[in-house]
XYZ file of C-alpha atoms in Angstrom:
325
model
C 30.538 19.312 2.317
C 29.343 16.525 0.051
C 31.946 14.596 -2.055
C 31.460 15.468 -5.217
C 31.826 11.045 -6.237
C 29.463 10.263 -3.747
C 26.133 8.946 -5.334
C 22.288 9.571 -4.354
C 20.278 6.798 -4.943
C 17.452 7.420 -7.078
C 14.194 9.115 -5.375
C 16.198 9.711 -2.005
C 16.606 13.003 -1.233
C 20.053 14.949 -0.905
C 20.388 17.563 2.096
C 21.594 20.832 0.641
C 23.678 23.037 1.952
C 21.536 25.839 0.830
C 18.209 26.484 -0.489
C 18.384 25.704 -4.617
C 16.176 25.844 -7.058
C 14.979 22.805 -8.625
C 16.431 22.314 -12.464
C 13.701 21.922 -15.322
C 13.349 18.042 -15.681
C 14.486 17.123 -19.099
C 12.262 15.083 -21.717
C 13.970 11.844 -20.561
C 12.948 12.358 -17.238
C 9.334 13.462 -18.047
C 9.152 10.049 -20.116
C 10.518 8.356 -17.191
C 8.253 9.683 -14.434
C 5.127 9.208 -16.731
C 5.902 5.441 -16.667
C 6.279 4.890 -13.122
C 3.042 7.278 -12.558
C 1.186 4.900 -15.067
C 3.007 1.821 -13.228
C 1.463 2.727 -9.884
C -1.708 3.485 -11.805
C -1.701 0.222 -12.429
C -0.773 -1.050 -9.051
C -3.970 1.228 -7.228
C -6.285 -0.215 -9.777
C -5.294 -4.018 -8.123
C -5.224 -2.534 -5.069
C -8.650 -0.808 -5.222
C -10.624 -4.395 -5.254
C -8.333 -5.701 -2.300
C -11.830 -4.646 0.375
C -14.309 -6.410 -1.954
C -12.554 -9.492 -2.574
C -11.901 -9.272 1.400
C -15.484 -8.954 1.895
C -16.238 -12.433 -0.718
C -13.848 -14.118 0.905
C -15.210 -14.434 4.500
C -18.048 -15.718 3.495
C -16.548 -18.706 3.301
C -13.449 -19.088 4.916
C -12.393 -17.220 8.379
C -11.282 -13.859 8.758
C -7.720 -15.018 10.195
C -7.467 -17.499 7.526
C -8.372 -15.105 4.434
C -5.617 -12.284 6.086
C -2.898 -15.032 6.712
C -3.448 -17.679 4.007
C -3.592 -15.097 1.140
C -0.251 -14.123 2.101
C 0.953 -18.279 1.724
C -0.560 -18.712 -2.151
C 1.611 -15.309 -3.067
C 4.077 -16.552 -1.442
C 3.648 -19.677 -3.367
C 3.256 -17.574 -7.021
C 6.556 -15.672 -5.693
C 8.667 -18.174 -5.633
C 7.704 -19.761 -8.722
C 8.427 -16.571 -10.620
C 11.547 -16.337 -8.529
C 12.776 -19.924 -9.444
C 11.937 -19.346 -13.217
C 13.593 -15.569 -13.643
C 16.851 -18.095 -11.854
C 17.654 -15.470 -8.343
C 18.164 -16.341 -4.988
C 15.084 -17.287 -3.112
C 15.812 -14.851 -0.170
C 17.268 -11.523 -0.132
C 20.425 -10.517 0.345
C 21.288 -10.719 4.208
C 22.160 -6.827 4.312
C 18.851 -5.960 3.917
C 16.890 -8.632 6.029
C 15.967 -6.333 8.667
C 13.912 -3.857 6.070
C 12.332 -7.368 4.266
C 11.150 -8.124 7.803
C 9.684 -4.691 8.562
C 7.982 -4.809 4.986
C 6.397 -8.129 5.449
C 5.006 -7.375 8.947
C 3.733 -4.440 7.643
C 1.869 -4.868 4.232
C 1.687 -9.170 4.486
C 0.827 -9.092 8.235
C -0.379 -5.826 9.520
C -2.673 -4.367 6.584
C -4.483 -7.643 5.600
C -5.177 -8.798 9.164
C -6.190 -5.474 10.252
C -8.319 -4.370 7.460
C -9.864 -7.701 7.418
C -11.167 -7.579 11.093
C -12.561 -4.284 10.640
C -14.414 -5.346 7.606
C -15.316 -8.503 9.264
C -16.421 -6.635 12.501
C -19.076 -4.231 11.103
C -17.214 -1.955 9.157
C -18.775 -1.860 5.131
C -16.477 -1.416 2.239
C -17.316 2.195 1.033
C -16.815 3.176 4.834
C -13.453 1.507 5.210
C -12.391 2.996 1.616
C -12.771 6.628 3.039
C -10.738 6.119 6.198
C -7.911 4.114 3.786
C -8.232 7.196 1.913
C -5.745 9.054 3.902
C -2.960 6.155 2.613
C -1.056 8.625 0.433
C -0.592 11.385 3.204
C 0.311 7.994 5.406
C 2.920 6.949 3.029
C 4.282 10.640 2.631
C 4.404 11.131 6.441
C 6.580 7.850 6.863
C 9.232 9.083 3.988
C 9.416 12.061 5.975
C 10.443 9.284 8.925
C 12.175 6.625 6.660
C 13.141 8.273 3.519
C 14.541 11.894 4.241
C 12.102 13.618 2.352
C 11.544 17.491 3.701
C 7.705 18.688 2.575
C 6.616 21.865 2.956
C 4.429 23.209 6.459
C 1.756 23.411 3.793
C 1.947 19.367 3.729
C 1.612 19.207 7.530
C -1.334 21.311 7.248
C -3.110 19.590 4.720
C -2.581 16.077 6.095
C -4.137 17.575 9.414
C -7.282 18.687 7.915
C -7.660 15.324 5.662
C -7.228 13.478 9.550
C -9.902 15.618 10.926
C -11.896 14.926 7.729
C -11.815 11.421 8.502
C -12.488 11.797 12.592
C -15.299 14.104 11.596
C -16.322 11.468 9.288
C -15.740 8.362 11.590
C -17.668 9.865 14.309
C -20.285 10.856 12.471
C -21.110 7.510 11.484
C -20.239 5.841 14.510
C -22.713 8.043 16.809
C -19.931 10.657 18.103
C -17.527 7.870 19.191
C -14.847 5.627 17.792
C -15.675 1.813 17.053
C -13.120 -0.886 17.355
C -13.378 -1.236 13.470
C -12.538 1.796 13.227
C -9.173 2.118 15.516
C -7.979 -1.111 13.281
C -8.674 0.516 10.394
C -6.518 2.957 11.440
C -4.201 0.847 11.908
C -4.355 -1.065 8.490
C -3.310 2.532 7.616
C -0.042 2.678 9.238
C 0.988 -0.250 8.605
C 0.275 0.000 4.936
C 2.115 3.554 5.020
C 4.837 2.199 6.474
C 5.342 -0.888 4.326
C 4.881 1.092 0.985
C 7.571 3.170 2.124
C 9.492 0.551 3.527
C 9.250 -1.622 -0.035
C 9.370 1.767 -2.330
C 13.178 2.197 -0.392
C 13.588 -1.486 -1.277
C 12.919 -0.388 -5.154
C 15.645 1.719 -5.712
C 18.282 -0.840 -5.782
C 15.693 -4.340 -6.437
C 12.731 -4.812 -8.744
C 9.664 -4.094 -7.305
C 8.491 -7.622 -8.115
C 11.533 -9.084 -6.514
C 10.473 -6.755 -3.543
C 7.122 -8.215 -2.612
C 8.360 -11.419 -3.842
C 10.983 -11.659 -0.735
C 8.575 -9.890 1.544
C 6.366 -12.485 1.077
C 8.927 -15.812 1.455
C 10.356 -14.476 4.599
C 6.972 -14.634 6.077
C 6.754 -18.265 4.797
C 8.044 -19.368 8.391
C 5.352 -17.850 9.920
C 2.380 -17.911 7.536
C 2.695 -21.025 6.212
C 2.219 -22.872 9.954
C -0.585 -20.743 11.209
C -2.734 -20.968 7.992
C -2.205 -25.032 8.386
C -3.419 -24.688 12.029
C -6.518 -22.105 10.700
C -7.049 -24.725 7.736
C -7.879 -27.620 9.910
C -9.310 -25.917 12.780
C -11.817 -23.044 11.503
C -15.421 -23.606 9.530
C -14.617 -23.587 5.365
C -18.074 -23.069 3.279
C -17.099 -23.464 -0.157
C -18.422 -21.447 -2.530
C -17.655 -19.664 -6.053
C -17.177 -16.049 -4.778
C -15.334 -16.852 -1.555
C -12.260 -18.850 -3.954
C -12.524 -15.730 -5.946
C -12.388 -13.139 -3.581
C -9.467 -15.263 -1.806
C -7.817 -15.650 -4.752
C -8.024 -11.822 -5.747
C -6.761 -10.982 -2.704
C -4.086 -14.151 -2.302
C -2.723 -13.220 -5.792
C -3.115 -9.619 -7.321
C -3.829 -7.647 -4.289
C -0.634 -9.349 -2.318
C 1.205 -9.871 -4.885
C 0.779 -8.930 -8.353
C -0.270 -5.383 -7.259
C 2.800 -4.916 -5.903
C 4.515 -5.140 -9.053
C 3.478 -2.570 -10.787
C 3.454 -0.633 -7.509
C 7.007 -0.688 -6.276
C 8.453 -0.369 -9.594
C 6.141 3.027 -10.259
C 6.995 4.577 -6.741
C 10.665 3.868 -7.452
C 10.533 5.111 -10.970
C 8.644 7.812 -11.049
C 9.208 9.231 -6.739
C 7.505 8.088 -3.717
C 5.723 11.754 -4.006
C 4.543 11.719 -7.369
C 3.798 8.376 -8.502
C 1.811 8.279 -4.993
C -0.654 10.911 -6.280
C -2.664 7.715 -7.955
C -3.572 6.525 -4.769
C -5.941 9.505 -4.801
C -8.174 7.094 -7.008
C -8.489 4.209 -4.872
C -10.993 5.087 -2.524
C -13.082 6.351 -5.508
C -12.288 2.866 -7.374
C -13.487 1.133 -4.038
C -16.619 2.985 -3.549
C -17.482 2.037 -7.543
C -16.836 -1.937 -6.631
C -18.598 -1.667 -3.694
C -21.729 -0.443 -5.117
C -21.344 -2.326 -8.436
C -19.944 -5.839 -6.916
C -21.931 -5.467 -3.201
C -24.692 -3.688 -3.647
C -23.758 -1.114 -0.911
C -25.873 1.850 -0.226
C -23.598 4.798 0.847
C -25.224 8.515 1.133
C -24.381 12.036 0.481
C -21.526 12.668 3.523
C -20.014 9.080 2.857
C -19.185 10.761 -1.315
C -18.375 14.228 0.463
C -15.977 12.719 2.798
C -14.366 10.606 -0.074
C -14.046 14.374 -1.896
C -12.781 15.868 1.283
C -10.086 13.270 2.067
C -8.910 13.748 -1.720
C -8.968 17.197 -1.674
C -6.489 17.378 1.464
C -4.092 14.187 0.323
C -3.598 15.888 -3.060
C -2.688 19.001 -1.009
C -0.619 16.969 0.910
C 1.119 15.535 -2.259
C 1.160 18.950 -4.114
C 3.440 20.258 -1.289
C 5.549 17.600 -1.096
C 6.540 17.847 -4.284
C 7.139 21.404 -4.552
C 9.464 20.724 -1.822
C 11.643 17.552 -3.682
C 14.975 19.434 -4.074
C 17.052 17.956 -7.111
C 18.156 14.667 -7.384
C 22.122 13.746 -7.486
């Protein structure tokens, strides 16, 4: 049995004895969850232009050097704000080990990743539907990370969004896989991961303080390799590559983060990760409004499709949250 003194942090999830059911949240808590929902809203709307500014910034600097360098100016913005705000500059030793897992994840693994795929074939609006399957992502790696215990109905859904997405995928790709593809996949999991990773972080640190350490204990290794890919890859200047590197350098690796951790921790990994529903929407809007992509009928109905399933997904996670300590 459970000490009755002993404390759950917030958003974990406590492992009843016995099936209960869940109290009525009170008006504090309503107010509460609202904010971090309209935090992460905030964070997915950042988010949402990370593939287009990708997509500016290779034309003029390499693909290695946009996914590694961006990481290297937030790092730099980081820890300014971590010097001014007067904390330590690197996180407390007892949780090095999940920093390092969250910065291979979302400053290594997602950038570099995504940022091949796009750079090997794969357009924006198609990359935006495969990303698409992020939330169920996320919510499968708090089942893994975070204790949480969905529903069968979650496994289900998040089966028929994946097979949305093969279907999709090899529709596209003329009944077989593409390398851009399989790394997509794997900007996927490794954003899943780090979300959850960074949203476990949250409960006891800022979010900003979060992504903030994430990012300087990657200095080590970021800040050497973009010198090497600074001197030793082709640079062609030009207005929208500094923009789309800065985009990506500052509010998609950093500043979107802010608003992101601090909403997942606030408001629950489950719900406040319902907003990532709008991101491939938001990216499909950019990508026609900023690139000028042309995207038909079954690239919208997989978009739909994908949404339909993650916000089943999300639906029966929730229902399954028991109540927090």
């Amino acid at each position: 049995m459970r000490d009755k003194n002993s404390a759950i942090a917030p958003g974990s999830v406590a492992l009843a004895e016995s099936p209960a059911e869940p109290p009525v949240p009170s008006e504090t808590d309503r107010r509460v969850a609202w904010r971090g929902t309209m935090l992460a809203a905030l964070g997915v709307l950042a988010f949402s232009m990370t593939f287009p500014g990708t997509v500016f910034a290779m034309r003029g600097f390499d693909p290695y050097l946009v996914a590694i360098g961006r990481a290297v100016l937030a790092a730099a913005v980081a820890a300014v704000c971590l010097l001014v705000a007067r904390v330590p500059l690197l996180p407390p030793r007892r949780h090095l080990r999940s920093y390092i897992l969250t910065s291979l994840a979302v400053v290594f693994g997602f950038p570099l990743f995504s940022g091949l795929a796009l750079y090997g074939g794969a357009s924006t609006s198609h990359s935006a539907v495969v990303i698409g399957l992020l939330p169920a992502a996320t919510a499968a790696f708090a089942v893994l990370r975070a204790g949480e215990r969905p529903r069968p109905m979650f496994w289900v859904a998040g089966g028929l969004g994946a097979v949305s997405i093969t279907v999709f995928t090899l529709g596209q790709g003329g009944g077989r896989l593409s390398v851009a593809d399989l790394l997509l996949v794997l900007a996927l999991l490794s954003a899943g991961f780090g979300y959850t990773e960074g949203a476990k972080l949250s409960r006891e640190t800022p979010g900003w303080r979060v992504i903030s350490y994430a990012l300087v204990v990657a200095v080590p290794v970021s800040l050497p390799v973009t010198i090497v890919l600074a001197f030793t890859t082709e640079i062609r200047p030009s207005f929208e590559a500094f923009a789309g590197f800065a985009w990506v350098g500052v509010i998609s690796m950093f500043l979107g983060f802010v608003p992101w951790y601090a909403g997942l921790a606030m408001g629950g990994i489950a719900r406040a990760g319902q907003t990532q529903l709008l991101q491939p929407l938001l990216t499909l809007l950019w990508a026609w409004l900023l690139l000028s992509e042309d995207f038909g009928a079954s690239t919208v109905v997989a978009a739909l499709a994908v949404l339909v399933c993650v916000a089943a997904t999300q639906r029966a996670r929730i229902g399954a949250m028991p109540p927090r300590g």
